[in-house]
Short mmCIF file of C-alpha atoms in Angstrom, two decimals:
data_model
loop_
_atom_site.label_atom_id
_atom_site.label_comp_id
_atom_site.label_asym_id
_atom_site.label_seq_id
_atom_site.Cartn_x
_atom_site.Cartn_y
_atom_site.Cartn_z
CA UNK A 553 -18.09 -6.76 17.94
CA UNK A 554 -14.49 -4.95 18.10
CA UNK A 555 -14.39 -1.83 16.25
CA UNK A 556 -13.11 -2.48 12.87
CA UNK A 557 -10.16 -0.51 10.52
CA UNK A 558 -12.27 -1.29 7.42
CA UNK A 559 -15.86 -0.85 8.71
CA UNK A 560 -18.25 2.09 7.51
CA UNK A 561 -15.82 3.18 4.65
CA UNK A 562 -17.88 5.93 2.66
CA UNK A 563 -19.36 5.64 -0.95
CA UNK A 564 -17.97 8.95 -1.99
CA UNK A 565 -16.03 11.98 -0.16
CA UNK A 566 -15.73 15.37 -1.08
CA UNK A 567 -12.59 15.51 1.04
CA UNK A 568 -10.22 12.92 2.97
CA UNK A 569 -11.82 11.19 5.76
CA UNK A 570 -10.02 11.40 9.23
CA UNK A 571 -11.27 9.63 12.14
CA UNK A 572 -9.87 9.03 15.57
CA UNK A 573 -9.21 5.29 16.38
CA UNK A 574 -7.44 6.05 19.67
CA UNK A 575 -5.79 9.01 22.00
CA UNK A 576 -3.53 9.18 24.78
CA UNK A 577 -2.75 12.96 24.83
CA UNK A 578 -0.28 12.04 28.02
CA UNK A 579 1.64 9.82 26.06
CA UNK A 580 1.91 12.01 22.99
CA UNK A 581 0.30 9.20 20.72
CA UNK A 582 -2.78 9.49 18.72
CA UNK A 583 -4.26 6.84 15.85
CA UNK A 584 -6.07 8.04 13.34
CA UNK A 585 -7.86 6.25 10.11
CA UNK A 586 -7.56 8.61 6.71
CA UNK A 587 -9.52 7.73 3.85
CA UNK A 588 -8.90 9.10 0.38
CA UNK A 589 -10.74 8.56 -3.05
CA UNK A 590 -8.85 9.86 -5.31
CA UNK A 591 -7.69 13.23 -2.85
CA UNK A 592 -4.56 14.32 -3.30
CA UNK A 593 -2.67 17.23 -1.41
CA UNK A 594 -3.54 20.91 -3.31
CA UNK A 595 -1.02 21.66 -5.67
CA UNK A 596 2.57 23.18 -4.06
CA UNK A 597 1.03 22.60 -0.87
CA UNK A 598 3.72 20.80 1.69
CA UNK A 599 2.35 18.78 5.00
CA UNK A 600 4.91 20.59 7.86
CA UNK A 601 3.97 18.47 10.53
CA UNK A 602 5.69 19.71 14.61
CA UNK A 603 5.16 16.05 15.48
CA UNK A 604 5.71 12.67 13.79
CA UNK A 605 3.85 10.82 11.70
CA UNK A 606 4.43 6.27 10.81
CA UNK A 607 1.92 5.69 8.40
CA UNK A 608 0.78 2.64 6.60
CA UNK A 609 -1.62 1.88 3.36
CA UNK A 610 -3.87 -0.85 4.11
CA UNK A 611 -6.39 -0.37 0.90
CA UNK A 612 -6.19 1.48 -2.49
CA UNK A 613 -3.01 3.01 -3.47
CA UNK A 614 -1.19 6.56 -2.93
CA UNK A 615 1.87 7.71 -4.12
CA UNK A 616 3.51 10.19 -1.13
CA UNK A 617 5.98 12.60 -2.14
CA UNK A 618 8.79 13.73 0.52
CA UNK A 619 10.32 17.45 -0.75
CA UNK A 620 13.93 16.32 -0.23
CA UNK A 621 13.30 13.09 -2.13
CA UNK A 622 13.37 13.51 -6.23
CA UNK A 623 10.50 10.63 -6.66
CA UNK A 624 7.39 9.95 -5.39
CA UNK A 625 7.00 6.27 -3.55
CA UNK A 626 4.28 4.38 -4.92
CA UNK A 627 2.67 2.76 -1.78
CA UNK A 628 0.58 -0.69 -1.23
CA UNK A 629 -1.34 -2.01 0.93
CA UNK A 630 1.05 -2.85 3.54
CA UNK A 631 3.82 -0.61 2.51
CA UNK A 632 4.65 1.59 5.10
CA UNK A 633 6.89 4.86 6.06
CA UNK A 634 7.40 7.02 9.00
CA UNK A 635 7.15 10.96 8.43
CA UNK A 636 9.81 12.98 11.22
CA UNK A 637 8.90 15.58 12.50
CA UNK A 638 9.17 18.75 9.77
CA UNK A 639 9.50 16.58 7.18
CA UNK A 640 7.54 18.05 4.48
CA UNK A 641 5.79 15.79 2.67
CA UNK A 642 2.35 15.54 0.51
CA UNK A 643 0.31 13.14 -1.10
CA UNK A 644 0.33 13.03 -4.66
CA UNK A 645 -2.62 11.11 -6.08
CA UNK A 646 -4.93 8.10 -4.71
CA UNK A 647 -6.94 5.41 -5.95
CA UNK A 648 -9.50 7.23 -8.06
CA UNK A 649 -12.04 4.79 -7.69
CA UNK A 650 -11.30 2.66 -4.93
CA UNK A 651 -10.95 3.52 -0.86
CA UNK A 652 -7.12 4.21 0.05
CA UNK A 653 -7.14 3.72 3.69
CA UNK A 654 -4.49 4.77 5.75
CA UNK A 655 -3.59 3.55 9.32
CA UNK A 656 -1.44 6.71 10.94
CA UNK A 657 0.21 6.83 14.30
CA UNK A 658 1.12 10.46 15.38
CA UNK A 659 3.84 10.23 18.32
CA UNK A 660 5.97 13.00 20.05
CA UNK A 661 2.74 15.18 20.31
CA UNK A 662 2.34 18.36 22.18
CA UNK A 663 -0.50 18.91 23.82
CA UNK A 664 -1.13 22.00 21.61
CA UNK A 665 -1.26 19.59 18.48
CA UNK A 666 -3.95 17.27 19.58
CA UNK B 67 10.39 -0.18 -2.69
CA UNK B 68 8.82 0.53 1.01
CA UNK B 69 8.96 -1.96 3.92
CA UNK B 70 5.83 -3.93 3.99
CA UNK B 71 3.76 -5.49 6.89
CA UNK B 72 3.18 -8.93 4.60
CA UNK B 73 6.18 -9.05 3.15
CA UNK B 74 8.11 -12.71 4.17
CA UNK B 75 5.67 -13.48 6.21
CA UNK B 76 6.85 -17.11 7.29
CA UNK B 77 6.01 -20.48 6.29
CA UNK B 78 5.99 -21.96 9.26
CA UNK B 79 6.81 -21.04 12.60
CA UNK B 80 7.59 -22.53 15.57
CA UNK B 81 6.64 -19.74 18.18
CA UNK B 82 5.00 -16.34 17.31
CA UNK B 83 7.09 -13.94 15.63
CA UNK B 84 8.03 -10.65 16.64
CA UNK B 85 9.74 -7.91 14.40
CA UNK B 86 10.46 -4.44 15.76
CA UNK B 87 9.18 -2.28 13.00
CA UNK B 88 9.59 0.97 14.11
CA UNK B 89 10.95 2.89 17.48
CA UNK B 90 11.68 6.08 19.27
CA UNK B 91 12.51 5.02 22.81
CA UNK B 92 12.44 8.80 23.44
CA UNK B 93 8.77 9.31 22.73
CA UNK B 94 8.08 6.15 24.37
CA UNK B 95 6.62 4.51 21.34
CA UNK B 96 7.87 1.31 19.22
CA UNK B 97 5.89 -0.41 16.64
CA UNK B 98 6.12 -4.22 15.90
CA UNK B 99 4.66 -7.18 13.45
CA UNK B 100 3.76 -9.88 15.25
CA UNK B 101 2.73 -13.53 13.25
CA UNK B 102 0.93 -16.20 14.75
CA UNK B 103 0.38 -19.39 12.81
CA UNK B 104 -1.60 -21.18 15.21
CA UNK B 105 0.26 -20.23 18.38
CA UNK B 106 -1.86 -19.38 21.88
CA UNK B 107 -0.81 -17.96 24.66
CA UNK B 108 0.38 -21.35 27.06
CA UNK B 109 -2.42 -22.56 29.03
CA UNK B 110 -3.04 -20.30 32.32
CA UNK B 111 -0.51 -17.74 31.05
CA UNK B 112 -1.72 -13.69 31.33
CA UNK B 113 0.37 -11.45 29.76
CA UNK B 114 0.97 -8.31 32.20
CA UNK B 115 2.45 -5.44 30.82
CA UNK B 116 3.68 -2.14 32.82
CA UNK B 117 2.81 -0.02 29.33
CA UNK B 118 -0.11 0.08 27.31
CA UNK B 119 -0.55 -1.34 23.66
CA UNK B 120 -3.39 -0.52 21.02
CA UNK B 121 -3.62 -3.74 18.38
CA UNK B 122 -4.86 -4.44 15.28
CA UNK B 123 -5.40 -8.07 13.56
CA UNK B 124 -4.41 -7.57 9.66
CA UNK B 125 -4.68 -11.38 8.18
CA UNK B 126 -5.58 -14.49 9.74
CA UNK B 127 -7.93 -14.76 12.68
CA UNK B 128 -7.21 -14.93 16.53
CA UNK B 129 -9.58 -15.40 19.60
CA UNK B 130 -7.94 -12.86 22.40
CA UNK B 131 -9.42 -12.51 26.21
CA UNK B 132 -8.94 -10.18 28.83
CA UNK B 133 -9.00 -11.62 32.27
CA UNK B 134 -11.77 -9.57 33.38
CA UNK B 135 -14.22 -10.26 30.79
CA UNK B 136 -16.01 -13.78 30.68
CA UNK B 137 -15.84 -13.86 26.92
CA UNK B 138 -13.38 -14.16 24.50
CA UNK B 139 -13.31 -11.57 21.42
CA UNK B 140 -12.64 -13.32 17.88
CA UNK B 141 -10.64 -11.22 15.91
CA UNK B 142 -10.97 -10.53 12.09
CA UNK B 143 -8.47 -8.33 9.65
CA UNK B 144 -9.43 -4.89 10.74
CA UNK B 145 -10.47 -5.42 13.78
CA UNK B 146 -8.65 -3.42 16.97
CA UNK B 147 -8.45 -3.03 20.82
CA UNK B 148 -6.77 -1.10 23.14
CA UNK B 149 -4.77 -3.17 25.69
CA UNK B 150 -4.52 -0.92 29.03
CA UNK B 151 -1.19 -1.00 31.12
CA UNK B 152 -1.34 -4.13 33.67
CA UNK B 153 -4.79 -5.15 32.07
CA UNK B 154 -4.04 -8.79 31.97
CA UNK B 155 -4.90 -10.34 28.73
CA UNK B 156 -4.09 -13.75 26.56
CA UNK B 157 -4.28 -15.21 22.58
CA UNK B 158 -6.86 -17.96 23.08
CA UNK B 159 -6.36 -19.07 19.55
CA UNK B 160 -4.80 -18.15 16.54
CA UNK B 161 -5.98 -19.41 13.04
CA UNK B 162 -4.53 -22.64 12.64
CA UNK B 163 -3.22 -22.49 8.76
CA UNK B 164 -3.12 -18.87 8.01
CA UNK B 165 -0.61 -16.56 9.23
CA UNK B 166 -2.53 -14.21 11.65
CA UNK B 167 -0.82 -10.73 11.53
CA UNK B 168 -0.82 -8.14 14.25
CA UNK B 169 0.01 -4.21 13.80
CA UNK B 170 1.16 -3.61 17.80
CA UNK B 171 1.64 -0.02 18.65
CA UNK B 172 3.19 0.11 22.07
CA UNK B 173 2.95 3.35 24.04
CA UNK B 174 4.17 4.55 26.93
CA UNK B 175 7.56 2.82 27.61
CA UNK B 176 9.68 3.60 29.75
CA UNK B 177 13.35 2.98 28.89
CA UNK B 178 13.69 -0.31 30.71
CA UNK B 179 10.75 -1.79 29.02
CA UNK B 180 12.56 -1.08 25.28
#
């Protein structure tokens, strides 16, 4: 059986899940899985990312924040965005009681940010 | 509202469609949506690409083969795979009334390849 995006998604979490799907350091491109349930960035606290960031919402909900945008976007499964580099950015809430899973693809990375 | 990977997906469709979703040629990377309703690969037809692409199947159902493995791999939403550069590879079968949609992260381009 392939590995699968929605397999093994935990009962509860203390914290956001983030698991490695895939890595090619030489190509600067890593995919990740996040899961949320009901996280939500720390107050004040900004993402500041050196590399970029497409994400996409395949289950649950989130509403993402960028700091030059007035509004947070409400985001579906399906919806998706891409986060440039030092674009600071948070996540405001998630599904309380469902899984929000997240699909990312980092590109442009360093080495050092592996 | 953000894009989203099942918005319009088609009716109908005569060949597989492809929609760029997201690129930077500079980082090597672009990102498509690919919807198969249906379609295969044509009989005896490898695809044999000089970059590499990591895929995920998000509706639908498709049966997928590398040419070095005996066996095809069926294909459910979530499901992903890795498709090395020049690993030769074809869509046995796609599900024949539900759009099958693919999340195709292709890494490693080189300009030409765009």
């Amino acid at each position: 059986m392939p590995p699968n995006l929605f397999a093994e998604l935990p009962a509860s979490l203390q914290e956001e899940q983030f698991i490695e799907l895939f890595a090619r350091p030489e190509a600067g491109l890593k995919i990740e899985r996040i899961v949320s349930r009901g996280q939500a960035s720390p107050p004040g606290f900004w993402y500041d990312e050196p590399h970029g960031e497409w994400v996409i919402v395949l289950a649950g909900a989130a509403r993402f924040r960028f700091e030059d945008e007035s509004v947070a976007r409400t985001l579906q499964p399906g919806d998706f965005l891409d986060i440039a580099a030092r674009r600071r950015h948070r996540v405001e809430w998630t599904h309380p009681t469902e899984a929000t899973v997240w699909l990312a693809v980092h590109y442009g990375l360093a080495a050092r940010d592996g």
